XYZ file of C-alpha atoms in Angstrom:
581
model
C 120.981 69.950 85.891
C 123.667 72.650 85.701
C 124.389 74.517 82.512
C 127.455 73.626 80.501
C 130.523 75.664 81.443
C 130.575 78.980 79.670
C 133.519 80.196 77.681
C 135.122 83.650 77.605
C 135.112 85.384 80.982
C 133.993 82.171 82.780
C 136.791 80.023 81.332
C 139.345 81.147 83.888
C 136.939 80.500 86.784
C 136.978 77.208 88.588
C 133.923 75.177 87.462
C 133.043 74.273 91.068
C 133.113 77.947 92.078
C 131.008 78.926 89.037
C 128.485 76.219 89.886
C 128.201 77.315 93.507
C 127.751 80.989 92.503
C 125.128 80.002 89.908
C 123.216 78.128 92.551
C 123.308 81.138 94.875
C 121.888 83.333 92.107
C 119.246 80.786 91.154
C 118.044 80.277 94.739
C 117.961 83.965 95.569
C 116.377 85.175 92.360
C 114.033 82.227 91.888
C 115.099 81.642 88.235
C 115.760 78.316 86.597
C 118.843 79.333 84.616
C 121.755 81.762 84.912
C 123.974 82.349 81.910
C 127.345 84.001 81.622
C 125.691 87.214 80.367
C 122.812 87.206 82.866
C 122.462 90.480 84.687
C 121.533 90.239 88.375
C 119.217 93.262 88.256
C 117.588 92.334 84.960
C 116.727 88.947 86.537
C 114.750 90.755 89.241
C 117.507 91.605 91.736
C 117.265 94.715 93.908
C 119.396 96.279 96.643
C 118.053 94.052 99.402
C 118.586 90.883 97.416
C 122.061 92.179 96.507
C 122.853 92.443 100.230
C 121.631 88.889 100.815
C 123.659 87.594 97.875
C 126.890 89.046 99.206
C 126.134 87.746 102.731
C 125.530 84.253 101.444
C 128.607 84.293 99.185
C 130.855 85.359 102.087
C 129.538 82.583 104.290
C 129.556 79.904 101.578
C 133.024 80.714 100.297
C 134.675 81.813 103.548
C 136.308 84.902 101.978
C 135.800 88.610 102.570
C 134.023 90.215 99.571
C 133.256 93.957 99.101
C 129.594 94.681 99.820
C 129.226 96.622 96.549
C 130.785 93.915 94.332
C 127.445 92.934 92.803
C 126.683 96.571 91.977
C 130.017 97.006 90.226
C 129.839 93.629 88.415
C 126.171 92.707 87.979
C 126.781 90.395 84.967
C 127.362 86.799 86.170
C 130.565 86.063 84.317
C 132.144 89.358 85.548
C 130.885 88.751 89.086
C 132.273 85.154 89.082
C 135.637 86.366 87.824
C 135.880 88.978 90.593
C 134.889 86.423 93.235
C 137.499 83.986 91.865
C 140.130 86.697 92.111
C 139.134 87.414 95.693
C 139.223 83.692 96.488
C 142.741 83.379 95.146
C 144.157 86.601 96.601
C 141.679 87.772 99.187
C 141.568 87.670 102.939
C 139.845 84.746 104.601
C 136.620 85.760 106.359
C 137.111 86.347 110.068
C 134.521 84.426 112.138
C 134.978 86.945 114.975
C 133.238 89.568 112.836
C 129.964 87.645 112.862
C 127.564 87.135 115.735
C 127.987 83.810 117.531
C 125.300 81.633 119.050
C 125.507 82.041 122.829
C 122.350 80.307 123.999
C 121.683 83.269 126.318
C 118.149 84.317 127.163
C 118.866 87.542 129.059
C 120.868 90.466 127.863
C 121.053 94.072 126.592
C 118.909 95.825 124.073
C 120.386 96.573 120.687
C 120.919 100.254 119.801
C 117.855 100.031 117.546
C 115.764 98.745 120.465
C 117.128 101.421 122.761
C 115.890 104.145 120.375
C 112.439 102.520 120.266
C 112.388 102.113 124.042
C 112.945 105.886 124.466
C 109.560 106.375 122.807
C 107.927 103.691 124.996
C 109.276 105.234 128.191
C 108.375 108.751 127.090
C 104.805 107.936 126.106
C 104.024 105.210 128.587
C 101.984 102.218 127.379
C 101.073 103.128 123.817
C 100.612 101.616 120.345
C 103.139 104.050 118.812
C 105.590 101.319 117.929
C 103.046 98.661 116.952
C 102.832 97.451 113.349
C 100.076 95.515 111.632
C 100.405 93.306 108.528
C 97.127 92.615 106.743
C 96.947 89.634 104.341
C 94.299 87.973 102.267
C 94.327 84.326 103.281
C 92.832 81.211 101.733
C 93.597 77.530 101.391
C 95.762 76.347 98.512
C 92.713 74.938 96.733
C 90.951 78.274 96.899
C 88.779 77.245 99.844
C 88.609 78.520 103.409
C 91.609 78.303 105.690
C 91.433 75.868 108.576
C 91.335 78.089 111.692
C 92.604 75.411 114.008
C 95.601 74.633 111.762
C 96.259 78.358 111.449
C 96.181 78.733 115.282
C 98.691 75.883 115.641
C 100.854 77.336 112.905
C 100.956 80.660 114.715
C 101.949 78.877 117.971
C 104.687 77.108 116.022
C 105.832 80.545 114.719
C 106.104 81.895 118.290
C 108.092 78.871 119.405
C 110.458 79.147 116.433
C 111.257 82.869 116.766
C 112.378 83.960 120.263
C 111.708 87.662 119.633
C 107.973 86.993 119.545
C 108.107 85.796 123.179
C 110.669 88.204 124.501
C 109.894 90.519 127.393
C 111.469 93.925 128.048
C 112.056 94.809 131.698
C 113.755 97.683 133.583
C 117.162 96.915 134.968
C 119.624 99.421 136.306
C 119.494 102.651 134.294
C 117.923 100.992 131.272
C 116.125 97.882 130.067
C 117.052 94.304 129.287
C 115.382 91.703 127.080
C 114.443 88.267 128.387
C 113.459 85.349 126.226
C 110.422 83.662 127.784
C 109.184 80.085 127.338
C 106.499 79.421 124.746
C 103.023 79.199 126.251
C 100.709 76.406 125.106
C 97.515 78.490 124.996
C 98.174 82.233 124.757
C 95.170 83.326 122.722
C 97.300 84.330 119.793
C 94.446 84.069 117.266
C 91.069 85.840 117.416
C 88.464 84.723 114.880
C 85.534 86.925 113.756
C 82.803 85.724 111.350
C 81.597 88.492 109.076
C 79.987 86.303 106.402
C 76.473 87.591 107.108
C 77.506 91.145 106.181
C 77.675 92.533 102.631
C 81.343 92.681 101.389
C 81.724 96.454 101.815
C 80.275 96.335 105.367
C 82.428 93.384 106.235
C 85.547 95.258 105.097
C 84.633 98.311 107.185
C 83.919 96.141 110.238
C 87.234 94.319 109.820
C 89.111 97.606 109.557
C 87.415 98.894 112.706
C 88.334 95.694 114.616
C 91.903 95.907 113.361
C 92.116 99.509 114.526
C 90.715 98.637 117.968
C 93.252 95.846 118.316
C 96.052 98.106 117.105
C 95.206 100.692 119.775
C 95.662 98.167 122.565
C 99.324 98.349 123.705
C 101.331 95.178 124.190
C 102.436 94.330 127.709
C 106.162 94.540 126.906
C 107.295 92.982 130.155
C 105.137 89.881 129.589
C 106.353 89.257 126.040
C 103.849 87.778 123.620
C 104.540 90.291 120.804
C 102.295 88.633 118.226
C 98.514 88.827 118.075
C 96.492 87.698 115.034
C 92.946 88.363 113.845
C 91.161 86.171 111.294
C 88.067 87.691 109.597
C 85.746 85.339 107.703
C 84.146 87.067 104.735
C 81.512 86.073 102.144
C 82.320 86.555 98.477
C 85.986 87.455 99.186
C 89.070 85.892 100.640
C 89.332 85.942 104.389
C 91.596 88.506 106.038
C 94.404 87.831 108.425
C 95.844 90.718 110.512
C 99.149 90.136 112.268
C 99.848 92.643 115.118
C 103.524 92.994 115.927
C 105.856 95.410 117.705
C 108.861 97.191 116.238
C 110.938 96.076 119.266
C 110.561 92.587 117.900
C 110.640 92.944 114.126
C 111.362 95.058 111.029
C 110.179 94.846 107.437
C 112.402 91.899 106.504
C 111.290 90.120 109.684
C 107.655 90.493 108.579
C 108.447 88.675 105.350
C 110.273 85.897 107.241
C 107.305 85.498 109.588
C 104.788 85.307 106.694
C 106.943 82.768 104.875
C 107.388 80.643 108.008
C 103.698 80.833 108.855
C 102.842 79.468 105.411
C 105.482 76.733 105.695
C 104.298 75.801 109.176
C 100.682 75.620 108.069
C 101.701 73.346 105.119
C 103.673 71.044 107.414
C 100.867 70.767 109.961
C 98.304 70.123 107.163
C 100.501 67.386 105.746
C 100.849 65.817 109.182
C 97.111 65.963 109.723
C 96.438 64.416 106.307
C 98.929 61.633 107.083
C 97.252 60.895 110.431
C 93.838 60.807 108.788
C 95.066 58.414 106.141
C 96.573 56.188 108.800
C 93.388 56.167 110.793
C 91.371 55.263 107.702
C 93.788 52.484 106.786
C 93.669 51.092 110.300
C 89.865 51.180 110.334
C 89.778 49.436 106.967
C 92.066 46.732 108.418
C 94.795 47.262 105.830
C 97.419 48.118 108.370
C 99.139 50.375 105.830
C 100.828 53.453 107.227
C 100.961 56.544 105.155
C 103.522 58.049 107.501
C 104.548 58.362 111.108
C 103.113 61.797 112.024
C 100.202 62.459 114.307
C 97.597 65.163 114.118
C 98.820 66.756 117.295
C 102.565 66.707 116.533
C 104.467 69.799 115.506
C 106.629 68.878 112.543
C 110.233 69.893 112.058
C 110.642 73.449 110.849
C 111.012 73.881 107.104
C 113.762 76.537 107.307
C 117.206 75.826 108.820
C 117.256 76.328 112.595
C 120.937 77.129 112.936
C 120.265 80.896 112.876
C 121.686 83.444 115.278
C 119.116 84.860 117.751
C 118.503 88.559 117.917
C 119.918 88.629 121.426
C 123.099 87.194 120.035
C 123.144 90.021 117.530
C 122.614 92.604 120.328
C 125.510 91.198 122.253
C 127.721 91.278 119.131
C 126.689 94.864 118.396
C 127.425 95.878 121.985
C 131.050 94.822 121.598
C 131.766 96.631 118.370
C 129.576 99.728 118.053
C 132.018 102.221 119.734
C 134.698 101.466 117.141
C 132.135 101.698 114.336
C 130.888 105.080 115.596
C 134.453 106.419 115.796
C 135.339 105.228 112.291
C 132.120 106.668 110.848
C 132.686 110.238 112.041
C 134.451 111.629 108.910
C 131.653 110.410 106.678
C 128.870 111.865 108.806
C 130.713 115.161 109.368
C 130.788 115.592 105.584
C 127.080 114.744 105.194
C 126.024 117.158 107.951
C 128.257 119.925 106.656
C 127.015 119.620 103.064
C 123.363 119.807 104.118
C 123.767 122.459 106.793
C 125.696 124.806 104.425
C 122.846 125.030 101.941
C 121.733 128.695 102.154
C 118.188 127.831 101.110
C 117.735 125.656 104.245
C 115.392 127.445 106.593
C 114.106 126.695 110.154
C 110.985 124.542 110.125
C 107.794 124.458 112.051
C 107.678 121.593 114.608
C 105.649 118.500 113.730
C 101.965 118.762 114.663
C 99.324 116.081 115.018
C 96.443 116.827 112.618
C 93.843 115.046 110.574
C 95.724 113.196 107.887
C 94.920 112.214 104.311
C 96.945 110.309 101.785
C 97.569 111.184 98.129
C 98.583 108.307 95.914
C 99.394 107.519 92.309
C 100.564 104.565 90.269
C 103.401 104.546 87.781
C 102.602 102.738 84.517
C 104.199 99.284 84.530
C 105.811 99.943 81.105
C 107.552 103.001 82.555
C 108.933 100.995 85.516
C 109.971 98.153 83.237
C 111.951 100.657 81.164
C 113.414 102.144 84.368
C 114.498 98.724 85.581
C 116.207 97.861 82.293
C 117.923 101.270 82.122
C 119.062 101.008 85.750
C 120.555 97.556 85.183
C 122.633 98.991 82.342
C 123.952 101.623 84.828
C 124.819 99.034 87.514
C 122.007 100.538 89.593
C 118.557 99.461 90.823
C 115.054 100.802 90.434
C 115.213 101.940 94.071
C 118.291 104.082 93.362
C 116.543 105.621 90.371
C 113.449 106.291 92.544
C 115.591 107.953 95.248
C 117.212 110.169 92.625
C 113.807 111.175 91.242
C 112.473 111.972 94.729
C 115.563 114.011 95.593
C 115.360 115.967 92.354
C 111.611 116.612 92.822
C 112.127 118.019 96.340
C 115.094 120.086 95.222
C 113.140 121.671 92.366
C 109.983 122.247 94.352
C 111.656 123.561 97.519
C 114.532 125.482 95.915
C 117.263 123.439 97.594
C 120.659 122.833 96.132
C 121.358 119.804 98.338
C 118.602 117.491 99.545
C 118.697 115.346 102.679
C 117.103 112.038 101.734
C 116.302 109.696 104.589
C 115.655 106.031 103.847
C 115.802 102.659 105.519
C 118.531 100.065 105.084
C 117.831 96.407 105.748
C 121.170 95.977 107.648
C 121.592 92.258 107.229
C 125.030 91.941 105.685
C 125.696 88.631 107.378
C 124.123 85.353 106.219
C 123.904 84.316 109.886
C 121.053 86.765 110.543
C 119.269 86.590 107.206
C 116.253 84.801 108.723
C 116.561 86.063 112.251
C 113.484 88.020 113.389
C 114.242 91.343 115.087
C 114.674 95.087 114.418
C 117.893 95.101 112.354
C 116.900 97.910 109.954
C 118.277 101.380 110.401
C 117.631 104.691 108.789
C 120.315 106.455 106.851
C 120.758 109.929 105.444
C 122.045 110.830 101.946
C 123.182 114.329 101.054
C 122.192 114.619 97.409
C 123.356 117.742 95.599
C 121.060 118.589 92.677
C 122.795 121.081 90.372
C 120.728 123.298 88.079
C 122.072 121.482 84.984
C 122.215 117.982 86.450
C 121.056 115.182 84.217
C 119.144 112.054 85.334
C 122.163 109.872 84.550
C 124.496 112.009 86.637
C 122.038 112.110 89.551
C 121.468 108.362 89.535
C 125.192 107.695 89.598
C 125.654 110.147 92.430
C 122.810 108.646 94.531
C 124.212 105.173 93.947
C 127.622 106.326 95.225
C 126.155 108.047 98.275
C 124.072 105.001 99.112
C 127.054 102.669 98.812
C 129.041 104.907 101.167
C 126.159 105.030 103.691
C 125.664 101.211 103.693
C 128.955 100.529 105.441
C 127.586 102.340 108.559
C 124.095 100.783 108.453
C 124.635 98.768 111.683
C 124.076 101.802 113.904
C 120.903 103.987 114.176
C 121.076 107.261 112.317
C 120.389 109.167 115.576
C 123.574 107.652 117.080
C 125.657 108.318 113.977
C 124.878 112.029 113.406
C 124.304 113.263 116.929
C 127.942 114.267 117.418
C 128.548 115.841 113.955
C 125.214 117.700 114.193
C 126.133 119.064 117.621
C 129.526 120.208 116.249
C 127.743 122.052 113.448
C 125.114 123.497 115.887
C 122.193 122.148 113.857
C 119.159 120.077 114.793
C 119.516 116.670 113.057
C 115.846 116.741 112.162
C 116.471 119.919 110.151
C 118.758 117.946 107.761
C 116.105 115.555 106.493
C 114.070 117.057 103.639
C 112.261 113.911 102.484
C 111.944 110.331 103.711
C 111.696 107.572 101.121
C 110.033 104.458 102.517
C 110.323 101.543 100.055
C 108.546 98.230 100.318
C 109.541 95.575 97.794
C 107.065 92.799 97.320
C 108.532 89.733 98.945
C 108.507 86.282 97.439
C 105.543 84.472 98.957
C 105.553 80.650 99.146
C 104.316 79.302 95.837
C 101.536 76.763 95.897
C 101.156 74.932 99.201
C 98.126 74.722 101.427
C 98.102 78.355 102.541
C 98.007 81.359 100.256
C 98.874 84.732 101.725
C 98.614 87.965 99.728
C 99.519 91.378 101.199
C 96.765 93.988 101.266
C 97.562 97.582 100.367
C 95.500 100.153 102.231
C 95.492 103.813 101.159
C 92.933 104.776 103.826
C 93.717 107.034 106.787
C 96.378 105.837 109.208
C 95.344 103.650 112.141
C 96.881 106.165 114.542
C 97.035 109.987 114.622
C 100.095 111.134 112.636
C 102.395 114.012 113.484
C 102.924 115.741 110.149
C 106.327 117.361 109.835
C 107.602 119.809 107.234
C 109.534 117.065 105.448
C 107.495 114.717 103.271
C 107.452 110.923 103.481
C 107.087 109.227 100.123
C 105.859 105.647 100.477
C 106.752 103.448 97.537
C 105.487 99.877 97.011
C 107.332 97.984 94.291
C 105.090 95.040 93.405
C 105.226 92.207 90.908
C 105.152 92.842 87.158
C 106.853 96.258 87.511
C 103.981 97.821 89.455
C 104.931 100.912 91.488
C 102.525 102.704 93.808
C 103.521 105.986 95.389
C 101.802 107.696 98.290
C 102.367 110.774 100.434
C 100.668 111.457 103.811
C 99.784 115.106 104.479
C 97.482 117.312 106.462
C 93.881 116.937 105.325
C 93.337 120.234 103.522
C 93.228 121.216 99.850
C 96.501 123.166 99.818
C 98.427 120.331 101.341
C 96.806 117.861 98.984
C 97.860 120.078 96.027
C 101.463 120.172 97.213
C 101.591 116.441 97.794
C 100.104 115.933 94.310
C 102.750 118.208 92.796
C 105.489 116.144 94.449
C 104.050 112.878 93.180
C 103.561 114.291 89.652
C 107.074 115.520 89.486
C 108.509 112.208 90.702
C 106.577 110.341 88.046
C 107.673 112.822 85.376
C 111.338 112.380 86.451
C 111.085 108.602 86.276
C 109.879 109.004 82.663
C 112.700 111.413 81.923
C 115.307 108.986 83.218
C 114.643 106.589 80.351
C 113.512 109.045 77.649
C 116.207 111.718 78.112
C 118.868 110.534 80.572
C 121.422 113.104 79.399
C 119.133 116.091 79.233
C 119.006 118.430 82.286
C 116.306 117.548 84.730
C 112.837 119.055 83.880
C 111.437 121.857 85.939
C 108.445 121.209 88.291
C 104.863 122.062 87.407
C 103.439 125.394 88.465
C 101.770 123.923 91.540
C 103.005 125.341 94.824
C 106.111 123.958 96.477
C 106.059 122.140 99.772
C 106.312 124.486 102.779
C 109.782 125.081 104.225
């Protein structure tokens, strides 16, 4: 039942529009109620959910809406009023600006795929672009998962998402992608029973098997870009490892695949239960049918199937990227110039492959809860605050006046591709000036503005966007990135159901040798209940560990300062040595 119409700001908004917007918020945020004074970010919204909200609103209402509208008006009544104004006076959405379903199964690579393919061609068959998702898996009643149902659910997943059965083949001067038919028995699931081993030994054996599988390159021409391993364990939940390739997926795609795997398993289990009940009823002579499914049937997909394929997206991108690149030049010239002109910026040593360790820390949940509440009051998100803290920490530790912060944007501004599996995400670069007397509030606002400006060019890879401006300034683009912030936000997993999947966080050494560069990469995992885990990979030696620890300590201190003293100049770093330049 919908809430009664609100007064005040909502009074001038059409009740039907208000209801539709409320439903969008409810569905996206997973909350039962949205009031006039509800704040999108206080209800659990973040930048990726904000992008999805705007994409869905544009499609549902058929009107162009600014991408940053939810950031400027995060309170529901204000947001609804702005949408109503756009509906009355705005420009109707142009269908030509969205990818269209073509039904094609052969076509060009996207720009993102072209960048990845350069690595594949340069290295030859290699696991460099492979990715593995490790999950604890158990049945909904807490028992063991049915391996046969899981195998069939994985086959269903491959049939549903064309990118998992796409081959990449040379053609002309480059490569093309070809969607291949689903194969009935492709050995997608490998099962290993470790129940005779003690829990610690079973975990070590599972990790070794995952690493061995990870090191085996995919045959990109043959397709089949999903391989799964199921490890049975005693005294602990079983483990499921999903091996994928970046040519076929990104972080959001991984969440879509996990959701669809759980939904497919549930549907198959329901069908099997129905068939068993029918057989029992027939044997008993009652003739009562519990349903019409059969154990071998593949039920209808839970999620809508009218989604655009990734190949459709690649074709759409091919027709518009030159204009986007041309229009983006002024923005990226300014970014490159601001970073290149910092006198403290020095040439760096090239990246080297060394033994790698990982330093990690956790931020107290009460600190992150306070950060989230404070950020919502600033029309910002916890991720923006985190980016500001990381930029300030690097600036203070490295003596820079302007910090190049690289981060990843989901790049799904259109509802048509929200559940399409493929490598949509692109890196972006923010030039963040950190003045000596800057306050946390000032820096958060500045980072929010820079991120909003960068988002409008998120459809093209960063390498494509800054190659020209960097050449004009005679600088190496890699020299402009001082720190990379990699953020993973815990996705909503299917509640209940017959399959429970929980992501596993591993702070052990990387599965592959890592080339450690001068710039740091800060990995941030934002979990449920305001849990934040930060980690930095570094060369495995005491000095590097101390520098990584100093960076993490300063980031945590700055997060605390944001809420305790937002209008006091940023604190100085500890006395621990700065990262090398």
